[in-house]
């Protein structure tokens, strides 16, 4: 069977690799036939344990390599997602890719063989310097890019326009680190583009236009819906947090004021924190708004599907305004998105920030309610747009 190798660096990437594998299995399932004979008595059942010098294929020839991040929240969620993947029969190899001096060399040495042998490579973040370096050294014949937040939208747009790969919240000027890595980024961009010897697939739940030569496959979250739920619904609302403050896009005080208004307007009781939100900001939210701050143990799509979840979910522009309507289809949960107003942005925010965030909110599914925060008097209020 053709070997497939997936590199993930976040819990959402791993979730979407599972969705990709589930969707691919559904479209390539063989016609029903006689059941295969079981193992002979005394033959040990196959396991997902990794043996040998490098990762070995699991179910459907897919091996997942976790390029482990350093922050505790991401690591914890990834550990739990990795166990879910093992439960589905996939081999998961945990690689301490950032584990101090020599980690990069050890990672490259361990992955060199599987990378050369892989017929298809699945990645979740084409902007990742680590992934770009791997693609520079080993160019796959078939490449699939799955969602990792809203990066997919920017990647598809930049690939289609022939632009260099830059995250939307980064400012235009290249710093010393970016200049040093420019050759890697340039080579990786060519390896991320389709050509005579390479196919590129984008597996996404986001509204992206296929760059020339690429294939876009829709992610309907069928594995999530089949595996979990439907959820029990609470009578109130839940708020979904964002790391826009931590990435330097939104002013912290403005953000806190809007969260307070949203909680009051919608009767929210819980605040689901983004895994990158700082402890200091979350403490302020809990103290000043009275909201129960929840640090999810899994991606929000799975948490919401398992339940209990509020009958209304209010989010700022992010991937969840596209994914939650799919994951919660048929449950009666209402999803609303609150647009980011220009006055909330920090002076140091990227010039592209406002337009990009407006695009994320504006392209959400038609069943997602649009909210706007308008200061009409001394008392701010939230209105449906």
GROMACS .gro file of C-alpha atoms in nm:
model
  385
    1UNK     CA    1   0.000   0.000   0.000
    2UNK     CA    2   0.118   0.350  -0.080
    3UNK     CA    3   0.284   0.512   0.222
    4UNK     CA    4   0.134   0.837   0.346
    5UNK     CA    5   0.312   1.061   0.595
    6UNK     CA    6   0.142   1.343   0.786
    7UNK     CA    7   0.326   1.616   0.977
    8UNK     CA    8   0.123   1.796   1.243
    9UNK     CA    9   0.218   2.070   1.486
   10UNK     CA   10  -0.120   2.155   1.641
   11UNK     CA   11  -0.428   1.967   1.766
   12UNK     CA   12  -0.648   2.108   1.488
   13UNK     CA   13  -0.404   1.988   1.224
   14UNK     CA   14  -0.425   1.636   1.363
   15UNK     CA   15  -0.804   1.652   1.374
   16UNK     CA   16  -0.813   1.753   1.009
   17UNK     CA   17  -0.571   1.475   0.913
   18UNK     CA   18  -0.821   1.231   1.069
   19UNK     CA   19  -1.101   1.396   0.874
   20UNK     CA   20  -0.895   1.368   0.553
   21UNK     CA   21  -0.826   0.999   0.613
   22UNK     CA   22  -1.193   0.934   0.689
   23UNK     CA   23  -1.310   1.116   0.376
   24UNK     CA   24  -1.051   0.943   0.159
   25UNK     CA   25  -1.145   0.601   0.293
   26UNK     CA   26  -1.511   0.674   0.214
   27UNK     CA   27  -1.431   0.760  -0.149
   28UNK     CA   28  -1.186   0.475  -0.211
   29UNK     CA   29  -1.360   0.195  -0.020
   30UNK     CA   30  -1.359  -0.130  -0.221
   31UNK     CA   31  -1.680  -0.301  -0.321
   32UNK     CA   32  -1.820  -0.539  -0.058
   33UNK     CA   33  -1.677  -0.888  -0.079
   34UNK     CA   34  -1.612  -1.190   0.136
   35UNK     CA   35  -1.480  -1.109   0.480
   36UNK     CA   36  -1.106  -1.166   0.518
   37UNK     CA   37  -0.998  -1.455   0.733
   38UNK     CA   38  -0.902  -1.358   1.086
   39UNK     CA   39  -0.560  -1.420   1.234
   40UNK     CA   40  -0.467  -1.771   1.327
   41UNK     CA   41  -0.513  -1.870   1.687
   42UNK     CA   42  -0.221  -1.746   1.893
   43UNK     CA   43  -0.125  -1.478   1.640
   44UNK     CA   44  -0.089  -1.143   1.819
   45UNK     CA   45  -0.323  -0.867   1.703
   46UNK     CA   46  -0.159  -0.580   1.516
   47UNK     CA   47  -0.085  -0.270   1.721
   48UNK     CA   48  -0.009   0.093   1.642
   49UNK     CA   49   0.324   0.093   1.820
   50UNK     CA   50   0.615   0.240   1.628
   51UNK     CA   51   0.915   0.014   1.586
   52UNK     CA   52   1.247   0.038   1.409
   53UNK     CA   53   1.458   0.344   1.338
   54UNK     CA   54   1.173   0.550   1.194
   55UNK     CA   55   0.793   0.573   1.194
   56UNK     CA   56   0.615   0.285   1.020
   57UNK     CA   57   0.276   0.298   0.844
   58UNK     CA   58  -0.044   0.236   1.035
   59UNK     CA   59  -0.402   0.205   0.911
   60UNK     CA   60  -0.443   0.272   0.540
   61UNK     CA   61  -0.068   0.323   0.512
   62UNK     CA   62  -0.085   0.653   0.704
   63UNK     CA   63   0.170   0.751   0.965
   64UNK     CA   64   0.124   1.069   1.167
   65UNK     CA   65   0.437   1.245   1.291
   66UNK     CA   66   0.379   1.502   1.563
   67UNK     CA   67   0.643   1.775   1.547
   68UNK     CA   68   0.587   1.862   1.908
   69UNK     CA   69   0.550   2.229   2.005
   70UNK     CA   70   0.683   2.365   2.332
   71UNK     CA   71   0.379   2.531   2.496
   72UNK     CA   72   0.202   2.308   2.751
   73UNK     CA   73  -0.154   2.370   2.624
   74UNK     CA   74  -0.074   2.260   2.270
   75UNK     CA   75   0.124   1.960   2.392
   76UNK     CA   76  -0.161   1.846   2.616
   77UNK     CA   77  -0.422   1.871   2.343
   78UNK     CA   78  -0.190   1.698   2.097
   79UNK     CA   79  -0.132   1.410   2.338
   80UNK     CA   80  -0.506   1.353   2.364
   81UNK     CA   81  -0.557   1.389   1.988
   82UNK     CA   82  -0.273   1.145   1.929
   83UNK     CA   83  -0.452   0.888   2.142
   84UNK     CA   84  -0.770   0.937   1.941
   85UNK     CA   85  -0.571   0.877   1.623
   86UNK     CA   86  -0.422   0.558   1.771
   87UNK     CA   87  -0.772   0.446   1.869
   88UNK     CA   88  -0.865   0.481   1.500
   89UNK     CA   89  -0.579   0.247   1.407
   90UNK     CA   90  -0.318   0.498   1.291
   91UNK     CA   91   0.047   0.498   1.386
   92UNK     CA   92   0.143   0.818   1.568
   93UNK     CA   93   0.507   0.905   1.620
   94UNK     CA   94   0.582   1.180   1.871
   95UNK     CA   95   0.894   1.372   1.771
   96UNK     CA   96   1.050   1.621   2.012
   97UNK     CA   97   1.142   1.840   1.716
   98UNK     CA   98   1.215   2.143   1.932
   99UNK     CA   99   1.374   1.963   2.225
  100UNK     CA  100   1.693   2.164   2.264
  101UNK     CA  101   2.029   2.143   2.096
  102UNK     CA  102   2.053   1.877   1.826
  103UNK     CA  103   1.676   1.828   1.800
  104UNK     CA  104   1.664   1.941   1.438
  105UNK     CA  105   1.944   1.706   1.330
  106UNK     CA  106   1.787   1.413   1.517
  107UNK     CA  107   1.450   1.483   1.359
  108UNK     CA  108   1.589   1.503   1.007
  109UNK     CA  109   1.790   1.183   1.055
  110UNK     CA  110   1.487   0.993   1.183
  111UNK     CA  111   1.247   1.118   0.915
  112UNK     CA  112   1.477   1.109   0.612
  113UNK     CA  113   1.392   0.752   0.511
  114UNK     CA  114   1.013   0.774   0.555
  115UNK     CA  115   1.008   1.109   0.375
  116UNK     CA  116   1.192   0.970   0.073
  117UNK     CA  117   0.960   0.670   0.061
  118UNK     CA  118   0.634   0.859   0.112
  119UNK     CA  119   0.411   0.876  -0.192
  120UNK     CA  120   0.195   1.144  -0.027
  121UNK     CA  121   0.281   1.396   0.243
  122UNK     CA  122   0.007   1.572   0.443
  123UNK     CA  123   0.087   1.898   0.620
  124UNK     CA  124  -0.121   2.141   0.821
  125UNK     CA  125   0.077   2.462   0.816
  126UNK     CA  126   0.255   2.562   0.495
  127UNK     CA  127   0.390   2.871   0.677
  128UNK     CA  128   0.574   2.661   0.936
  129UNK     CA  129   0.951   2.704   0.906
  130UNK     CA  130   0.999   2.346   1.021
  131UNK     CA  131   0.768   2.206   0.755
  132UNK     CA  132   0.923   2.433   0.493
  133UNK     CA  133   1.268   2.299   0.578
  134UNK     CA  134   1.147   1.939   0.545
  135UNK     CA  135   0.989   2.016   0.207
  136UNK     CA  136   1.311   2.183   0.094
  137UNK     CA  137   1.511   1.868   0.165
  138UNK     CA  138   1.252   1.614   0.047
  139UNK     CA  139   1.000   1.704  -0.224
  140UNK     CA  140   0.690   1.479  -0.215
  141UNK     CA  141   0.520   1.350  -0.530
  142UNK     CA  142   0.176   1.419  -0.387
  143UNK     CA  143   0.103   1.687  -0.127
  144UNK     CA  144  -0.209   1.754   0.077
  145UNK     CA  145  -0.257   2.067   0.287
  146UNK     CA  146  -0.520   2.047   0.563
  147UNK     CA  147  -0.661   2.336   0.763
  148UNK     CA  148  -0.473   2.493   1.052
  149UNK     CA  149  -0.681   2.793   1.144
  150UNK     CA  150  -0.737   3.052   0.876
  151UNK     CA  151  -0.387   3.001   0.730
  152UNK     CA  152  -0.538   2.793   0.448
  153UNK     CA  153  -0.720   3.094   0.307
  154UNK     CA  154  -0.403   3.302   0.296
  155UNK     CA  155  -0.196   3.014   0.159
  156UNK     CA  156  -0.436   2.951  -0.129
  157UNK     CA  157  -0.450   3.322  -0.214
  158UNK     CA  158  -0.071   3.366  -0.205
  159UNK     CA  159  -0.006   3.046  -0.399
  160UNK     CA  160  -0.254   3.148  -0.666
  161UNK     CA  161  -0.101   3.496  -0.696
  162UNK     CA  162   0.256   3.369  -0.702
  163UNK     CA  163   0.345   3.564  -0.387
  164UNK     CA  164   0.590   3.472  -0.114
  165UNK     CA  165   0.440   3.294   0.184
  166UNK     CA  166   0.379   3.538   0.471
  167UNK     CA  167   0.132   3.497   0.756
  168UNK     CA  168  -0.145   3.754   0.736
  169UNK     CA  169  -0.072   3.910   1.076
  170UNK     CA  170   0.296   3.968   0.998
  171UNK     CA  171   0.404   4.314   0.890
  172UNK     CA  172   0.551   4.356   0.543
  173UNK     CA  173   0.915   4.426   0.631
  174UNK     CA  174   1.142   4.124   0.664
  175UNK     CA  175   1.339   4.094   0.985
  176UNK     CA  176   1.687   3.940   1.019
  177UNK     CA  177   1.543   3.593   1.085
  178UNK     CA  178   1.312   3.610   0.784
  179UNK     CA  179   1.595   3.729   0.562
  180UNK     CA  180   1.816   3.441   0.675
  181UNK     CA  181   1.538   3.190   0.603
  182UNK     CA  182   1.431   3.348   0.274
  183UNK     CA  183   1.603   3.081   0.059
  184UNK     CA  184   1.423   2.805   0.253
  185UNK     CA  185   1.088   2.981   0.214
  186UNK     CA  186   1.146   3.034  -0.158
  187UNK     CA  187   1.232   2.668  -0.220
  188UNK     CA  188   0.942   2.548  -0.002
  189UNK     CA  189   0.699   2.764  -0.196
  190UNK     CA  190   0.805   2.588  -0.516
  191UNK     CA  191   0.763   2.250  -0.345
  192UNK     CA  192   0.414   2.357  -0.231
  193UNK     CA  193   0.309   2.440  -0.587
  194UNK     CA  194   0.175   2.182  -0.833
  195UNK     CA  195   0.389   2.080  -1.127
  196UNK     CA  196   0.454   1.802  -1.374
  197UNK     CA  197   0.597   1.579  -1.101
  198UNK     CA  198   0.373   1.686  -0.812
  199UNK     CA  199   0.004   1.714  -0.733
  200UNK     CA  200  -0.131   1.947  -0.462
  201UNK     CA  201  -0.460   1.900  -0.279
  202UNK     CA  202  -0.614   2.146  -0.032
  203UNK     CA  203  -0.850   1.973   0.212
  204UNK     CA  204  -1.050   2.247   0.378
  205UNK     CA  205  -1.376   2.359   0.533
  206UNK     CA  206  -1.297   2.717   0.434
  207UNK     CA  207  -1.414   2.900   0.120
  208UNK     CA  208  -1.096   2.900  -0.087
  209UNK     CA  209  -1.053   2.936  -0.459
  210UNK     CA  210  -0.837   2.660  -0.601
  211UNK     CA  211  -0.502   2.796  -0.724
  212UNK     CA  212  -0.419   2.685  -1.080
  213UNK     CA  213  -0.334   2.316  -1.092
  214UNK     CA  214  -0.451   2.234  -0.739
  215UNK     CA  215  -0.748   2.032  -0.621
  216UNK     CA  216  -0.974   2.156  -0.341
  217UNK     CA  217  -1.158   1.888  -0.141
  218UNK     CA  218  -1.427   1.996   0.104
  219UNK     CA  219  -1.399   1.891   0.467
  220UNK     CA  220  -1.750   1.824   0.600
  221UNK     CA  221  -1.638   1.698   0.944
  222UNK     CA  222  -1.801   1.362   0.884
  223UNK     CA  223  -1.558   1.178   1.112
  224UNK     CA  224  -1.631   1.416   1.400
  225UNK     CA  225  -2.007   1.378   1.355
  226UNK     CA  226  -1.982   1.000   1.331
  227UNK     CA  227  -1.750   0.967   1.629
  228UNK     CA  228  -1.911   1.206   1.880
  229UNK     CA  229  -2.248   1.344   1.983
  230UNK     CA  230  -2.500   1.473   1.929
  231UNK     CA  231  -2.441   1.702   2.228
  232UNK     CA  232  -2.670   1.798   2.510
  233UNK     CA  233  -2.754   2.169   2.488
  234UNK     CA  234  -2.754   2.418   2.773
  235UNK     CA  235  -2.997   2.705   2.779
  236UNK     CA  236  -2.738   2.982   2.759
  237UNK     CA  237  -2.455   3.094   2.534
  238UNK     CA  238  -2.084   3.020   2.517
  239UNK     CA  239  -1.812   3.259   2.398
  240UNK     CA  240  -1.511   3.142   2.196
  241UNK     CA  241  -1.185   3.320   2.268
  242UNK     CA  242  -0.917   3.428   2.025
  243UNK     CA  243  -0.542   3.486   2.035
  244UNK     CA  244  -0.564   3.813   1.837
  245UNK     CA  245  -0.436   3.999   2.143
  246UNK     CA  246  -0.139   3.766   2.179
  247UNK     CA  247  -0.047   3.800   1.810
  248UNK     CA  248  -0.043   4.179   1.844
  249UNK     CA  249  -0.351   4.248   1.630
  250UNK     CA  250  -0.616   4.360   1.881
  251UNK     CA  251  -0.577   4.589   2.183
  252UNK     CA  252  -0.617   4.399   2.510
  253UNK     CA  253  -0.842   4.658   2.682
  254UNK     CA  254  -1.069   4.687   2.378
  255UNK     CA  255  -1.095   4.311   2.364
  256UNK     CA  256  -1.194   4.285   2.729
  257UNK     CA  257  -1.464   4.549   2.686
  258UNK     CA  258  -1.616   4.367   2.391
  259UNK     CA  259  -1.607   4.031   2.568
  260UNK     CA  260  -1.790   4.191   2.862
  261UNK     CA  261  -2.060   4.332   2.631
  262UNK     CA  262  -2.101   4.005   2.445
  263UNK     CA  263  -2.139   3.810   2.768
  264UNK     CA  264  -2.398   4.055   2.899
  265UNK     CA  265  -2.594   4.073   2.573
  266UNK     CA  266  -2.613   3.698   2.512
  267UNK     CA  267  -2.625   3.574   2.869
  268UNK     CA  268  -2.303   3.381   2.828
  269UNK     CA  269  -2.161   3.188   3.122
  270UNK     CA  270  -1.853   3.018   2.972
  271UNK     CA  271  -1.551   3.141   2.778
  272UNK     CA  272  -1.365   2.874   2.579
  273UNK     CA  273  -1.005   2.990   2.569
  274UNK     CA  274  -0.781   2.961   2.268
  275UNK     CA  275  -0.479   2.747   2.349
  276UNK     CA  276  -0.246   3.044   2.288
  277UNK     CA  277  -0.424   3.293   2.514
  278UNK     CA  278  -0.211   3.416   2.803
  279UNK     CA  279  -0.287   3.326   3.162
  280UNK     CA  280  -0.284   3.696   3.255
  281UNK     CA  281  -0.552   3.786   3.000
  282UNK     CA  282  -0.769   3.489   3.095
  283UNK     CA  283  -0.744   3.587   3.462
  284UNK     CA  284  -0.868   3.938   3.376
  285UNK     CA  285  -1.159   3.793   3.180
  286UNK     CA  286  -1.263   3.567   3.467
  287UNK     CA  287  -1.236   3.840   3.731
  288UNK     CA  288  -1.386   4.131   3.536
  289UNK     CA  289  -1.664   3.949   3.350
  290UNK     CA  290  -1.755   3.665   3.584
  291UNK     CA  291  -1.730   3.417   3.296
  292UNK     CA  292  -1.610   3.065   3.366
  293UNK     CA  293  -1.289   3.031   3.165
  294UNK     CA  294  -1.258   2.684   3.013
  295UNK     CA  295  -0.931   2.557   2.867
  296UNK     CA  296  -1.048   2.285   2.626
  297UNK     CA  297  -0.866   1.953   2.634
  298UNK     CA  298  -0.939   1.895   2.264
  299UNK     CA  299  -1.015   2.112   1.959
  300UNK     CA  300  -1.340   2.301   2.003
  301UNK     CA  301  -1.514   2.108   1.725
  302UNK     CA  302  -1.482   1.790   1.934
  303UNK     CA  303  -1.564   1.961   2.264
  304UNK     CA  304  -1.879   2.112   2.114
  305UNK     CA  305  -1.983   1.788   1.949
  306UNK     CA  306  -1.940   1.591   2.272
  307UNK     CA  307  -2.128   1.854   2.473
  308UNK     CA  308  -2.278   1.993   2.676
  309UNK     CA  309  -2.263   2.313   2.472
  310UNK     CA  310  -2.458   2.637   2.470
  311UNK     CA  311  -2.753   2.679   2.238
  312UNK     CA  312  -2.569   2.987   2.106
  313UNK     CA  313  -2.195   3.006   2.036
  314UNK     CA  314  -2.045   3.352   1.979
  315UNK     CA  315  -1.701   3.382   1.824
  316UNK     CA  316  -1.470   3.641   1.679
  317UNK     CA  317  -1.351   3.586   1.320
  318UNK     CA  318  -1.171   3.251   1.318
  319UNK     CA  319  -1.192   2.908   1.167
  320UNK     CA  320  -1.467   2.798   1.407
  321UNK     CA  321  -1.727   3.017   1.237
  322UNK     CA  322  -1.673   2.786   0.939
  323UNK     CA  323  -1.616   2.455   1.116
  324UNK     CA  324  -1.870   2.460   1.400
  325UNK     CA  325  -2.174   2.485   1.168
  326UNK     CA  326  -2.046   2.168   0.999
  327UNK     CA  327  -1.956   1.979   1.316
  328UNK     CA  328  -2.286   2.080   1.483
  329UNK     CA  329  -2.511   2.036   1.181
  330UNK     CA  330  -2.860   1.928   1.281
  331UNK     CA  331  -2.811   1.992   1.654
  332UNK     CA  332  -2.998   2.323   1.677
  333UNK     CA  333  -2.692   2.517   1.793
  334UNK     CA  334  -2.675   2.873   1.662
  335UNK     CA  335  -2.333   3.016   1.573
  336UNK     CA  336  -2.270   3.391   1.559
  337UNK     CA  337  -1.960   3.587   1.458
  338UNK     CA  338  -1.869   3.928   1.597
  339UNK     CA  339  -1.678   4.140   1.347
  340UNK     CA  340  -1.354   4.312   1.448
  341UNK     CA  341  -1.395   4.689   1.437
  342UNK     CA  342  -1.104   4.903   1.309
  343UNK     CA  343  -1.072   5.090   1.638
  344UNK     CA  344  -0.992   4.766   1.820
  345UNK     CA  345  -0.672   4.713   1.623
  346UNK     CA  346  -0.335   4.804   1.765
  347UNK     CA  347  -0.126   5.062   1.584
  348UNK     CA  348   0.135   4.793   1.520
  349UNK     CA  349  -0.113   4.555   1.354
  350UNK     CA  350  -0.044   4.444   0.999
  351UNK     CA  351  -0.211   4.665   0.735
  352UNK     CA  352  -0.376   4.349   0.602
  353UNK     CA  353  -0.534   4.254   0.935
  354UNK     CA  354  -0.868   4.434   0.902
  355UNK     CA  355  -0.937   4.313   0.550
  356UNK     CA  356  -0.837   3.956   0.624
  357UNK     CA  357  -1.050   3.930   0.939
  358UNK     CA  358  -1.345   4.087   0.760
  359UNK     CA  359  -1.307   3.823   0.491
  360UNK     CA  360  -1.306   3.541   0.747
  361UNK     CA  361  -1.628   3.672   0.902
  362UNK     CA  362  -1.794   3.767   0.575
  363UNK     CA  363  -1.743   3.428   0.412
  364UNK     CA  364  -1.885   3.227   0.703
  365UNK     CA  365  -2.175   2.995   0.622
  366UNK     CA  366  -2.508   3.160   0.551
  367UNK     CA  367  -2.659   3.017   0.871
  368UNK     CA  368  -2.403   3.201   1.087
  369UNK     CA  369  -2.542   3.520   1.241
  370UNK     CA  370  -2.339   3.837   1.195
  371UNK     CA  371  -2.290   4.066   1.491
  372UNK     CA  372  -2.148   4.418   1.486
  373UNK     CA  373  -2.039   4.622   1.785
  374UNK     CA  374  -2.138   4.983   1.736
  375UNK     CA  375  -2.095   5.266   1.985
  376UNK     CA  376  -2.419   5.457   1.934
  377UNK     CA  377  -2.416   5.650   2.259
  378UNK     CA  378  -2.241   5.642   2.591
  379UNK     CA  379  -2.371   5.288   2.623
  380UNK     CA  380  -2.230   5.053   2.363
  381UNK     CA  381  -2.456   4.790   2.225
  382UNK     CA  382  -2.426   4.487   2.002
  383UNK     CA  383  -2.651   4.461   1.700
  384UNK     CA  384  -2.719   4.200   1.437
  385UNK     CA  385  -2.563   4.309   1.108
   0.00000   0.00000   0.00000
